[in-house]
Coordinates of C-alpha atoms in Angstrom, one line a residue:
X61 CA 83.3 112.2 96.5
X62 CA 81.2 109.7 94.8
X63 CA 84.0 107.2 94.1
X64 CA 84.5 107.8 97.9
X65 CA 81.4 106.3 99.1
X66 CA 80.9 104.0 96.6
X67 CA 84.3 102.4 98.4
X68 CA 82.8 102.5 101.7
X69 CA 79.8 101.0 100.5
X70 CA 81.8 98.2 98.9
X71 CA 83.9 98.2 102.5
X72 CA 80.9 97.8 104.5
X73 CA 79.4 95.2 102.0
X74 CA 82.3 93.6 102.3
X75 CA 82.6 93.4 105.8
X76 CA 79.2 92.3 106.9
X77 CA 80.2 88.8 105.3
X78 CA 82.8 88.7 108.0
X79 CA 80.6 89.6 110.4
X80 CA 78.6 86.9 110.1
X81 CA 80.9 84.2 109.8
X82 CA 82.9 85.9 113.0
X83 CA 79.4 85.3 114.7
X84 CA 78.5 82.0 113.0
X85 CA 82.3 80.8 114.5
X86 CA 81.2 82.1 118.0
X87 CA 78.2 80.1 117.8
X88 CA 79.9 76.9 116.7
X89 CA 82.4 77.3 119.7
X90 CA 79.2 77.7 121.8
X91 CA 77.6 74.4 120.3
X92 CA 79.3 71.7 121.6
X93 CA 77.2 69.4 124.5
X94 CA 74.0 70.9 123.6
X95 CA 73.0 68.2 120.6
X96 CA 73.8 65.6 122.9
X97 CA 71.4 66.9 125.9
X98 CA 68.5 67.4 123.4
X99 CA 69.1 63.5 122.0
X100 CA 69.2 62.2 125.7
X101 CA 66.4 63.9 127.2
X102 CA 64.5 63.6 124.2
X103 CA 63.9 59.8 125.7
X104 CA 61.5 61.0 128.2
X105 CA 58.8 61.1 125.4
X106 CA 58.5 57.1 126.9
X107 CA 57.5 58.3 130.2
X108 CA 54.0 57.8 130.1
X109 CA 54.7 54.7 127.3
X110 CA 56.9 52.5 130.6
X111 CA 54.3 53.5 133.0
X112 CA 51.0 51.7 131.0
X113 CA 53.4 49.0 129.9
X114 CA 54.1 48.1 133.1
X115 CA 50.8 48.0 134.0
X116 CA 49.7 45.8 130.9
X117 CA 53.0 43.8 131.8
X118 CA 51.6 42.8 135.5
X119 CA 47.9 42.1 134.1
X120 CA 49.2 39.4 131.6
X121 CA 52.7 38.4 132.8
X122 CA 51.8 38.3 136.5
X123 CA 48.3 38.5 136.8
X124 CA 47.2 36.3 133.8
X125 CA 45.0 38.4 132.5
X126 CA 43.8 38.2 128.7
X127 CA 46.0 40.5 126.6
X128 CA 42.2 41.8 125.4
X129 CA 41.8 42.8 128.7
X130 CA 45.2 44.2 129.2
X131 CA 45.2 46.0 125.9
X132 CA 42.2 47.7 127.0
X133 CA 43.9 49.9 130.1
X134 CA 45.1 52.5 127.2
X135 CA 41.4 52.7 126.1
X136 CA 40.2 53.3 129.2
X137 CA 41.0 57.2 129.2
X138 CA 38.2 58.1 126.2
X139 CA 36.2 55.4 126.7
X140 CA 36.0 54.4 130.8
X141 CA 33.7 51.3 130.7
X142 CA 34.1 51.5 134.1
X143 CA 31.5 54.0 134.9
X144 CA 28.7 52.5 133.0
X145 CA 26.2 51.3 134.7
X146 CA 25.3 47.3 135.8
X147 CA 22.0 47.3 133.7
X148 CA 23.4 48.7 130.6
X149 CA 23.2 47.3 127.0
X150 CA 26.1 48.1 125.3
X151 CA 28.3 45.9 123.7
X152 CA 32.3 46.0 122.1
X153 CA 33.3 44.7 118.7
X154 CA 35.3 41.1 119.9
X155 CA 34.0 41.0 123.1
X156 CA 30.4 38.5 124.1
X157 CA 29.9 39.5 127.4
X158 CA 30.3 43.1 127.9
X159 CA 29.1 43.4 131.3
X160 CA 32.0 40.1 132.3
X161 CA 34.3 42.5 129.9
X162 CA 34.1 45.5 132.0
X163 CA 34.3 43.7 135.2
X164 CA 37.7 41.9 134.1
X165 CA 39.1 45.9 132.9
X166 CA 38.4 47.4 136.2
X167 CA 39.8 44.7 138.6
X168 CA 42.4 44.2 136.6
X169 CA 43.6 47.7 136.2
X170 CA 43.2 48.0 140.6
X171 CA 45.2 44.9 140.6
X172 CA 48.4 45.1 138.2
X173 CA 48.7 49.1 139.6
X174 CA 48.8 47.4 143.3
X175 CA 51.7 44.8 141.4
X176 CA 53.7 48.0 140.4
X177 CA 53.8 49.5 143.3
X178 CA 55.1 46.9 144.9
X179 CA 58.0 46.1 142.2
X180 CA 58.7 50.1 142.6
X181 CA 58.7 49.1 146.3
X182 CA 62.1 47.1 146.2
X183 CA 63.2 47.7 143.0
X184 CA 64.6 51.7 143.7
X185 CA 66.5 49.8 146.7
X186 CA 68.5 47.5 144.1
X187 CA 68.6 50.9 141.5
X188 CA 69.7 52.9 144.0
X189 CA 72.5 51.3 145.6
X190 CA 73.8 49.9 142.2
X191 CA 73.9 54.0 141.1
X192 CA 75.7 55.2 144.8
X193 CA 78.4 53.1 144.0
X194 CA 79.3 53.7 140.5
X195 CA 78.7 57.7 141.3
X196 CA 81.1 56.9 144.2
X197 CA 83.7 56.5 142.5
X198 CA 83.0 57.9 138.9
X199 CA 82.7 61.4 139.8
X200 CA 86.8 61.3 141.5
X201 CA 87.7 59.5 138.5
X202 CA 86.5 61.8 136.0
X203 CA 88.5 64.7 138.1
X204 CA 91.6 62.7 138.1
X205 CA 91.7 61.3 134.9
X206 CA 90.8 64.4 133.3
X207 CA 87.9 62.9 130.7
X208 CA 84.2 63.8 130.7
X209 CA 83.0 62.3 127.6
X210 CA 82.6 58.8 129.4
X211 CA 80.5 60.4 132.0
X212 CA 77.9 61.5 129.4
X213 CA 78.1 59.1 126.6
X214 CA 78.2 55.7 128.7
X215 CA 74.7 56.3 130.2
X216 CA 73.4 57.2 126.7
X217 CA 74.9 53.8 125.6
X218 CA 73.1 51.9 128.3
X219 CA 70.0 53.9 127.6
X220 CA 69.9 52.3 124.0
X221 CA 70.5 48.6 125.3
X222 CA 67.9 49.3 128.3
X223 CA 65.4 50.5 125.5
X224 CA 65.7 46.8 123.6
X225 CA 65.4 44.9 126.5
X226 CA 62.0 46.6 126.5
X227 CA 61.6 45.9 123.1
X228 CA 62.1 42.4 124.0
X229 CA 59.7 42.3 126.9
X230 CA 56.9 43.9 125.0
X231 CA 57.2 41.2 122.3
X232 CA 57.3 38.3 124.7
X233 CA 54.7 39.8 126.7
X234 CA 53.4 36.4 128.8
X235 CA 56.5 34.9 128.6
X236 CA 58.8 37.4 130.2
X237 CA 57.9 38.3 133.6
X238 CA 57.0 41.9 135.3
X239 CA 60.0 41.6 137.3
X240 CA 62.7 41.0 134.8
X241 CA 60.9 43.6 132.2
X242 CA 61.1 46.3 135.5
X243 CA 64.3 45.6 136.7
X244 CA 66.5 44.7 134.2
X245 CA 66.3 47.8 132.4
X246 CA 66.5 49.7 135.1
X247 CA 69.9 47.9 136.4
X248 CA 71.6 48.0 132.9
X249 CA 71.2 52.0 133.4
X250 CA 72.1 51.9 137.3
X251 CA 75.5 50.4 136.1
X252 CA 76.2 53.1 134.0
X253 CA 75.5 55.8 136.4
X254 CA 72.2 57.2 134.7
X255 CA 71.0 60.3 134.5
X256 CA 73.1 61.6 137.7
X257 CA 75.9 60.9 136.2
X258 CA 75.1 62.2 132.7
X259 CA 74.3 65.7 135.0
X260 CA 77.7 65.6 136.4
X261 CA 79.4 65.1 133.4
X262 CA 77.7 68.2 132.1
X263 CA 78.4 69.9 135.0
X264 CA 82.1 69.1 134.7
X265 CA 82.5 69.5 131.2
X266 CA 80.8 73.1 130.6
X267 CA 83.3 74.2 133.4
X268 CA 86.1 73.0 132.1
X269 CA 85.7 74.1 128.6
X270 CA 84.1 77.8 128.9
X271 CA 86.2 80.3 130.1
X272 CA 85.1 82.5 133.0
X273 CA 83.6 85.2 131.3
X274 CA 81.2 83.2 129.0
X275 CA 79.8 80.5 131.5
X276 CA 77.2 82.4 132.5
X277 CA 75.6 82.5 129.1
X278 CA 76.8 79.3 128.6
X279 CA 75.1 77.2 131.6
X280 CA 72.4 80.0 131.2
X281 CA 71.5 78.1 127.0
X282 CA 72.2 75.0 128.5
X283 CA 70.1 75.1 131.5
X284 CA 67.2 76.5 129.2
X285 CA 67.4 73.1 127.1
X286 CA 67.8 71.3 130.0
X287 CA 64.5 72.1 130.9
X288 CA 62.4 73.1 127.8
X289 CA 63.1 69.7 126.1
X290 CA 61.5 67.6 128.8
X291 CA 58.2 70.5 129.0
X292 CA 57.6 69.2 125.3
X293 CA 58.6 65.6 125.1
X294 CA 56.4 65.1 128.3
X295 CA 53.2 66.9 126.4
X296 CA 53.5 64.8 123.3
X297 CA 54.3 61.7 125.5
X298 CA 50.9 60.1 125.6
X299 CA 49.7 61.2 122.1
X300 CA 53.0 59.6 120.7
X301 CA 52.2 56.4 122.5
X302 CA 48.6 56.0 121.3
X303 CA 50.1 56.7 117.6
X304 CA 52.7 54.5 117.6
X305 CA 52.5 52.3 120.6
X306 CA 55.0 51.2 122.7
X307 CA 57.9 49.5 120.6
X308 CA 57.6 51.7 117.8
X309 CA 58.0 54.7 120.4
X310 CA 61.1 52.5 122.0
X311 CA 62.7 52.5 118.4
X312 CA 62.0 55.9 118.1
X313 CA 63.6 56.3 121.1
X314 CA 66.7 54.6 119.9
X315 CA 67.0 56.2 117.8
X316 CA 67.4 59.3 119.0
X317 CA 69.8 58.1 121.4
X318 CA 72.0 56.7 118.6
X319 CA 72.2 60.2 116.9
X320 CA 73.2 61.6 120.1
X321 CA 75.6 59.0 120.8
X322 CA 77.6 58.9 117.4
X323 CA 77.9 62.7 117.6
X324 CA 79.2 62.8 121.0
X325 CA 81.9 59.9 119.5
X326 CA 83.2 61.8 116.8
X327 CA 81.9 65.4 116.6
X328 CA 82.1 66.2 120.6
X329 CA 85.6 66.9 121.5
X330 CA 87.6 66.1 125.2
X331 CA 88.1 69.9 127.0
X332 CA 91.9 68.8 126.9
X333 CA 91.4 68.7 122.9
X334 CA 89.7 71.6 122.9
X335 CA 92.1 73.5 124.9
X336 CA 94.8 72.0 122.9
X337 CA 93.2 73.7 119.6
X338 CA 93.3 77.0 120.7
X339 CA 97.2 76.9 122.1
X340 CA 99.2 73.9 120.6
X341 CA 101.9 74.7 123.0
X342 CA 100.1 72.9 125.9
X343 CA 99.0 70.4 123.7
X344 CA 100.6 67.1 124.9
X345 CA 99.2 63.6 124.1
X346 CA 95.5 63.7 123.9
X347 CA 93.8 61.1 126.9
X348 CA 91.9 58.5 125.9
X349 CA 90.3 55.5 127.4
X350 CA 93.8 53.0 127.6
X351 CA 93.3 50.1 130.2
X352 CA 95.7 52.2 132.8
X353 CA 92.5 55.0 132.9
X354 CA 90.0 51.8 133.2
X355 CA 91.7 50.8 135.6
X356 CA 92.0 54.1 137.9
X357 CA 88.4 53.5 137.9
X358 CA 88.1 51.1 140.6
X359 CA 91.1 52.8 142.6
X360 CA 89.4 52.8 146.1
X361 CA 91.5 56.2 147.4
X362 CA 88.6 57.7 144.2
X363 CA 85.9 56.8 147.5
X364 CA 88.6 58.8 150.0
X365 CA 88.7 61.7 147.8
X366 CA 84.9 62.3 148.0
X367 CA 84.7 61.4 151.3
X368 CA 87.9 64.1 152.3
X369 CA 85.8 66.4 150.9
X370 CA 82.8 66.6 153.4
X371 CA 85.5 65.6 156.5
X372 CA 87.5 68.6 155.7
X373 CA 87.7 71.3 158.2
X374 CA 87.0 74.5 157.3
X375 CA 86.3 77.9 158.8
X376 CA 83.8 80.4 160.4
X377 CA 81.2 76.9 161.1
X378 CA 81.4 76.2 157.3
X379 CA 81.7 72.3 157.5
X380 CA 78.4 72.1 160.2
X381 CA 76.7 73.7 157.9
X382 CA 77.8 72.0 154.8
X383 CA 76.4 68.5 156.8
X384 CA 72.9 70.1 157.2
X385 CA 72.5 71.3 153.8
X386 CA 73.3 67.6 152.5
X387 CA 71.1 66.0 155.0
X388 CA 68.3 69.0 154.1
X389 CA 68.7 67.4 150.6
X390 CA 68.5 64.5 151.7
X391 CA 65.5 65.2 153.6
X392 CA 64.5 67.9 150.9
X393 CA 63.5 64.6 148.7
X394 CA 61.4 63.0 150.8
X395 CA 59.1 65.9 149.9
X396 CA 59.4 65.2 146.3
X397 CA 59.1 61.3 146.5
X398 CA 55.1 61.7 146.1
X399 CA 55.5 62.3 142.3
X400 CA 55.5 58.2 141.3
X401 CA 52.5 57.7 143.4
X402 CA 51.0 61.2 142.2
X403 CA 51.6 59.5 138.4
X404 CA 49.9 56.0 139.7
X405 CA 46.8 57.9 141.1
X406 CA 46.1 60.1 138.5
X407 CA 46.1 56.7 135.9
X408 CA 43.9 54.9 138.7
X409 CA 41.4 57.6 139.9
X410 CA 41.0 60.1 136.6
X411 CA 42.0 57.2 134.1
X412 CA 45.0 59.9 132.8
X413 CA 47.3 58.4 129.7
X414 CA 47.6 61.8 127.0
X415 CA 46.7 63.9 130.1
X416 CA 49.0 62.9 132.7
X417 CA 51.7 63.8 129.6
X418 CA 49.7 67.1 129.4
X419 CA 49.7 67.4 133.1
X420 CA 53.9 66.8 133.9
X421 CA 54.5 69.3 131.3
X422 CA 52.4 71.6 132.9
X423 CA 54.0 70.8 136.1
X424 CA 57.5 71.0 134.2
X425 CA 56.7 74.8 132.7
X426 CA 55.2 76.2 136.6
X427 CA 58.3 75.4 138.5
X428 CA 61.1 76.8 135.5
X429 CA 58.4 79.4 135.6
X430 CA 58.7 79.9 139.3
X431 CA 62.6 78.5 139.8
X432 CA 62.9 82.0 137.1
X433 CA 61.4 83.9 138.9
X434 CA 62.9 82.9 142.8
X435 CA 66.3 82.8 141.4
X436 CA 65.6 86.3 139.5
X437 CA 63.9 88.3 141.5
X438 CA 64.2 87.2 145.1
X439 CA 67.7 86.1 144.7
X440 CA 69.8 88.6 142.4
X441 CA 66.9 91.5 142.7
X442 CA 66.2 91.5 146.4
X443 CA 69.5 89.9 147.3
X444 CA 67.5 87.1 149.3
X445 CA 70.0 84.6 151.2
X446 CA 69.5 80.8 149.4
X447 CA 68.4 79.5 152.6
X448 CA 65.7 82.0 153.0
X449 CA 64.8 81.3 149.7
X450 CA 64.3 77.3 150.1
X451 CA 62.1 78.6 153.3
X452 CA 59.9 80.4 151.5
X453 CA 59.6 77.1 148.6
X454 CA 58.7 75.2 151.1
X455 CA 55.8 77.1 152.3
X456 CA 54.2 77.0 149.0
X457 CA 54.5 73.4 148.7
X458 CA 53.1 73.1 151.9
X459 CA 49.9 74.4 150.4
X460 CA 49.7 72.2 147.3
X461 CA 50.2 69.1 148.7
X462 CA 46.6 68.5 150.8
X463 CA 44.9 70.1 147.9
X464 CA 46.5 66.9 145.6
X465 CA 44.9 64.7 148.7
X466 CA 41.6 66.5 147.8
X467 CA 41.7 65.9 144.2
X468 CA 42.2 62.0 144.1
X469 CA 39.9 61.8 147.3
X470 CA 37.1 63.8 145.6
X471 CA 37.9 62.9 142.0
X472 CA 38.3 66.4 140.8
X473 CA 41.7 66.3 138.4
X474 CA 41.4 70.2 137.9
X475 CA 42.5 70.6 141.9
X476 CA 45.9 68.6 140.3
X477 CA 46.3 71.4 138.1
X478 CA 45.8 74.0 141.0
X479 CA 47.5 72.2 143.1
X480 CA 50.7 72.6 140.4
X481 CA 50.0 76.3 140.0
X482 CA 50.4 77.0 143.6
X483 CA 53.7 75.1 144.4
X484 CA 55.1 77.0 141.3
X485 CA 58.9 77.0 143.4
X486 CA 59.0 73.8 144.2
X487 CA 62.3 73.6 141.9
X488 CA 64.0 76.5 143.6
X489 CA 64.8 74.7 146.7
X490 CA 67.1 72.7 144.6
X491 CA 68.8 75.3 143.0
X492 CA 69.5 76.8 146.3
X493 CA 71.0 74.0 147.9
X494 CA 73.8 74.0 145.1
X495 CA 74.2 77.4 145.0
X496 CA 74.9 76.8 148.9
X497 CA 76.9 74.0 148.9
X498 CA 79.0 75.4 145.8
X499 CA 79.8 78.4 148.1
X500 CA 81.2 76.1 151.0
X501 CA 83.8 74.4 149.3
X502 CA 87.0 74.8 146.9
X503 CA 86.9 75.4 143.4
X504 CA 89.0 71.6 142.6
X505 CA 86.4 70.3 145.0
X506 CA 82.9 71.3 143.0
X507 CA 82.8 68.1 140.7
X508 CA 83.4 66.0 144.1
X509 CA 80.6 68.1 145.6
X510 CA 78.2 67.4 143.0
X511 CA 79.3 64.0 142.7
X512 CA 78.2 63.7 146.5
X513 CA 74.9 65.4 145.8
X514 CA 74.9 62.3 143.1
X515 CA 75.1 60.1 145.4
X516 CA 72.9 61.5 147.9
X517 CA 70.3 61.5 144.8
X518 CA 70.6 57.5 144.9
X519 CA 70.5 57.1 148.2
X520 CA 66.8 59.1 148.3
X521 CA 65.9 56.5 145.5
X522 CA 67.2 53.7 147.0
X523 CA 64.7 54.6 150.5
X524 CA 62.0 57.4 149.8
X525 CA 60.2 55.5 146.9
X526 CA 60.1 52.5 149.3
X527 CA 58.4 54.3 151.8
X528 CA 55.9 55.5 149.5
X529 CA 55.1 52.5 147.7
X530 CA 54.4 50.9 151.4
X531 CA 52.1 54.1 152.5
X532 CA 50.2 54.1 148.9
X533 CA 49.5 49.7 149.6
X534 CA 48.4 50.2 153.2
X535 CA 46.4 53.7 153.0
X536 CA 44.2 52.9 149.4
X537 CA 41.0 51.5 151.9
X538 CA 40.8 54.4 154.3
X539 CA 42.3 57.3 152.4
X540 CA 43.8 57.3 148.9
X541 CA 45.4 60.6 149.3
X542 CA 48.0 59.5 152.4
X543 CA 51.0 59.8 150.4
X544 CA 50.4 63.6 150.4
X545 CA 50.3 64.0 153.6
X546 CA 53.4 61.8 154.2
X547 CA 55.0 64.2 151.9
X548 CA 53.4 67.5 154.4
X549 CA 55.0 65.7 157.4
X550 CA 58.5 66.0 155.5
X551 CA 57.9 69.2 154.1
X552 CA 57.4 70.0 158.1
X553 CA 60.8 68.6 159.2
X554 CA 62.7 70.3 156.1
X555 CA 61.1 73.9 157.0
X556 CA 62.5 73.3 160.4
X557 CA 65.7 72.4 159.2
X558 CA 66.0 75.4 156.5
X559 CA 65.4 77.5 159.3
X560 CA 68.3 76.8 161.2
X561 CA 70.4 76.8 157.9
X562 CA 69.4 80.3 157.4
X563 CA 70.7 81.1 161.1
X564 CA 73.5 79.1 160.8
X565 CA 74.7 80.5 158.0
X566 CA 73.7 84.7 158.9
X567 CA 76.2 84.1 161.8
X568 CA 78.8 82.5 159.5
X569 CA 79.1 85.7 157.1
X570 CA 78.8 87.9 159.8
X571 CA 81.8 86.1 161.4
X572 CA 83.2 86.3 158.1
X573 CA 82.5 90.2 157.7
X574 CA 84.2 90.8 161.3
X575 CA 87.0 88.7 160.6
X576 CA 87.7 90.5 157.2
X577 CA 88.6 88.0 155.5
X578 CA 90.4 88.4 152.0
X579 CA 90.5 85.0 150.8
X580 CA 86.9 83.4 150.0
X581 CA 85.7 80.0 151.9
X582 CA 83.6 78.8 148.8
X583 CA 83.3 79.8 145.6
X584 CA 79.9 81.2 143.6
X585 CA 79.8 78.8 140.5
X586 CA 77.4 79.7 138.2
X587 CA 77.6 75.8 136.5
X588 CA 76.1 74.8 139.6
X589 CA 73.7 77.8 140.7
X590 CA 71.8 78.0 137.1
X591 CA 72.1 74.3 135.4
X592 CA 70.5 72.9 138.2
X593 CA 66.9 73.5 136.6

């Protein structure tokens, strides 16, 4: 008896060795894209660091501003010379004239803010429209082609060589002007298809390598990183830039990039590899970059094959209401394209640099907290249609935005934070357009879809930030807080329009219902429904 349990014993010590690694394996085969998302988005943490560069940049590059008085803008936040008073007495180590001192600060940090806005004025046109294209016809030729490495490692590429042109600015910081230290940058990662495409490569490469039954988890880690990552970096963003200023943050930066670059190179592997691991009887010769993928690239039918995609007829009203739910994105953004002039405001008015890090993050954590909660409760709990859902996003945001006009109107930066609290769902209307759109079409068409909703993204940067910039120049002497109530006015049209999305799309499933249909229109991809935080 005892040698009996002493063998079971040994069995079961044994065994839990194999457990682990059996769960160890399962958590390597899990790991793949993840390393490379944290790397990426870990650039973010220069957020706050490009926005005060900028404005230094404008104060002595286009301004001609002492760099004393420049340097001073990042000061400004604990120490806001600017409210002292005209009789006062006090006096800065290095400066003779403190009273001529502060003066020179305070118009200066009006002006080169006023000179920002205007570069962001024109500049998202040239962004914008440089990004539509390449998305145009990268998202077809990832599909085709069958790789989706390029998709995600390219922009991380031009992220490092955007990040020394910086570099280069800030050294040169007379000699190079505003213009080529905004744009420049910002081109180099245009070409490479930025951040949209980096989402669609994710998109496409999570669903290509995970089988059915583990995607949910799968997008579910994936879309937690996706949006913890940024909640952090954002919060440490101005504290990191006071510490090590800006090119020491840039190299930092880089790398950070670099890591995630070299591991997507040699430790990420191709779906096609992957798939080729687990059954070496497909496995044929794996694809690489050879000059006749390259030149697929530029194939115009690539531009067809997305645009075949949204001509297609389909059934029971489906392609009506796949048009509105692109323009309601469309539309959806103009909404959201108050969050630039939201970031100049709180600099301008409440002197923000470690707090407007503090603030974003805080912004960041409310809407996964409420995009959670929506998609959760509403959605899978009360079984709340996605249109229904956007209606009731809106409504909320309808309520934060005049409170934002309040707080830069009436100087109170608390009503920013209440403002936040309140329009906790602003990111489920996003998920819930994807989670529409994902339903209307084909399972071979999602990757076009979402490189469309790419593309759609450029487009809003290429016009919305425009419209803004002009609003924030023109409205500053009557009523600093107009851009929020631009955005109400587009909040307005996109309720209107969810409405009859929601109607539109009742009457399409009851069609659906009568007709007994066995074969389903779209398809309910969780890559698209839960990564979209």
């Amino acid at each position: 008896m005892a040698i009996a349990v002493e063998q079971n014993t040994g069995a079961e010590a044994h065994s839990l060795p194999l457990r682990v690694g059996e769960i160890w394996r399962k958590v390597r085969q899990f790991i793949t894209i993840e390393p490379v998302i944290v790397f990426y988005i870990f650039g973010v943490v220069c957020g706050t660091a490009f926005k005060v560069f900028e404005y230094e940049k404008a104060c002595a590059a286009k301004l001609g501003y002492d760099l004393q008085v420049c340097e001073y803008f990042a000061k400004l936040e604990d120490d806001d010379i600017c409210e002292e008073p005209d009789d006062t007495n006090r006096t800065l180590p290095g400066v003779a004239n403190f009273t001529e001192f502060r003066g020179l600060v305070c118009s200066a940090q009006q002006e080169s803010t006023n000179e920002v806005v205007f570069l962001n004025s024109y500049r998202s046109i040239i962004v914008g429209i440089v990004q539509a294209v390449v998305l145009l016809f990268v998202g077809s030729w990832s599909d085709r082609v069958g790789l989706r490495k390029p998709c995600i490692l390219v922009p991380i590429a031009a992220d490092i060589v955007a990040f020394g042109v910086y570099i280069v600015c800030a050294i040169f910081m007379r000699e190079i002007s505003l213009e080529v230290s905004g744009i420049v940058p910002n081109i180099i990662t245009a070409f490479s298809g930025g951040t949209p495409l980096v989402v669609t490569g994710i998109y496409s490469y999570l669903t290509v390598c995970t089988e059915e039954k583990d995607r949910t988890f799968r997008f579910a880690c994936t879309a937690v990183i996706y949006a913890t990552v940024p909640i952090v970096a954002n919060f440490f963003s101005g504290h990191l830039f006071k510490y090590f200023g800006f090119i020491k943050l840039c190299v930092l930066c880089i790398i950070t990039d670099t890591i995630g670059l070299l591991y997507g190179l040699f430790v990420l592997k191709e779906p096609k590899e992957l798939k080729d691991v687990e059954d070496p009887r497909n496995s044929d010769a794996p694809k690489t970059l050879s000059s006749t993928t390259l030149g697929q690239l530029f194939d115009f039918s690539l531009v067809v094959d997305c645009v075949r995609v949204l001509l297609k007829k389909r059934d029971f009203n489906c392609r009506k209401i796949l048009y509105l739910t692109v323009l309601v994105y469309f539309i959806n953004y103009g909404a959201l394209g108050d969050a630039e002039s939201a970031a100049i405001l709180a600099y301008v008015e409440f002197n923000w640099i470690t707090n407007l890090g503090t603030w974003i993050s805080y912004d960041l954590l409310t809407t996964m907290m409420g995009t959670l909660l929506a998609m959760g409760v509403l959605s899978k709990r009360l079984g709340v249609s996605d249109a229904m859902i956007c209606v009731f996003s809106v409504c909320f945001s309808m309520i934060g935005k005049p409170i934002m006009a309040i707080a830069v109107s009436t100087l109170k930066p608390y009503l920013y934070y209440v403002a936040t609290s309140i329009d906790l769902f602003e990111g489920s209307k996003i998920i819930a357009i994807r989670s529409i759109v994902s339903k209307l079409v084909g399972e071979d068409e999602i990757a076009k879809i979402i490189a469309i909703l790419g593309i759609v993204d450029s487009a809003q940067v290429a016009i919305f930030p425009t419209i803004y910039s002009t609003v924030y120049l023109k409205s500053q002497k009557f009523f600093i807080g107009t851009v929020f109530l631009l955005s109400e006015a587009f909040l307005l049209v996109s309720l209107g329009m969810y409405i009859i999305l929601y109607l539109m799309s009742r009457r399409s499933n009851r069609n659906k219902a009568q007709a007994q249909s066995s074969a389903k229109q779209g398809i309910d991809n969780p890559a698209v429904d839960i990564t979209s935080l």
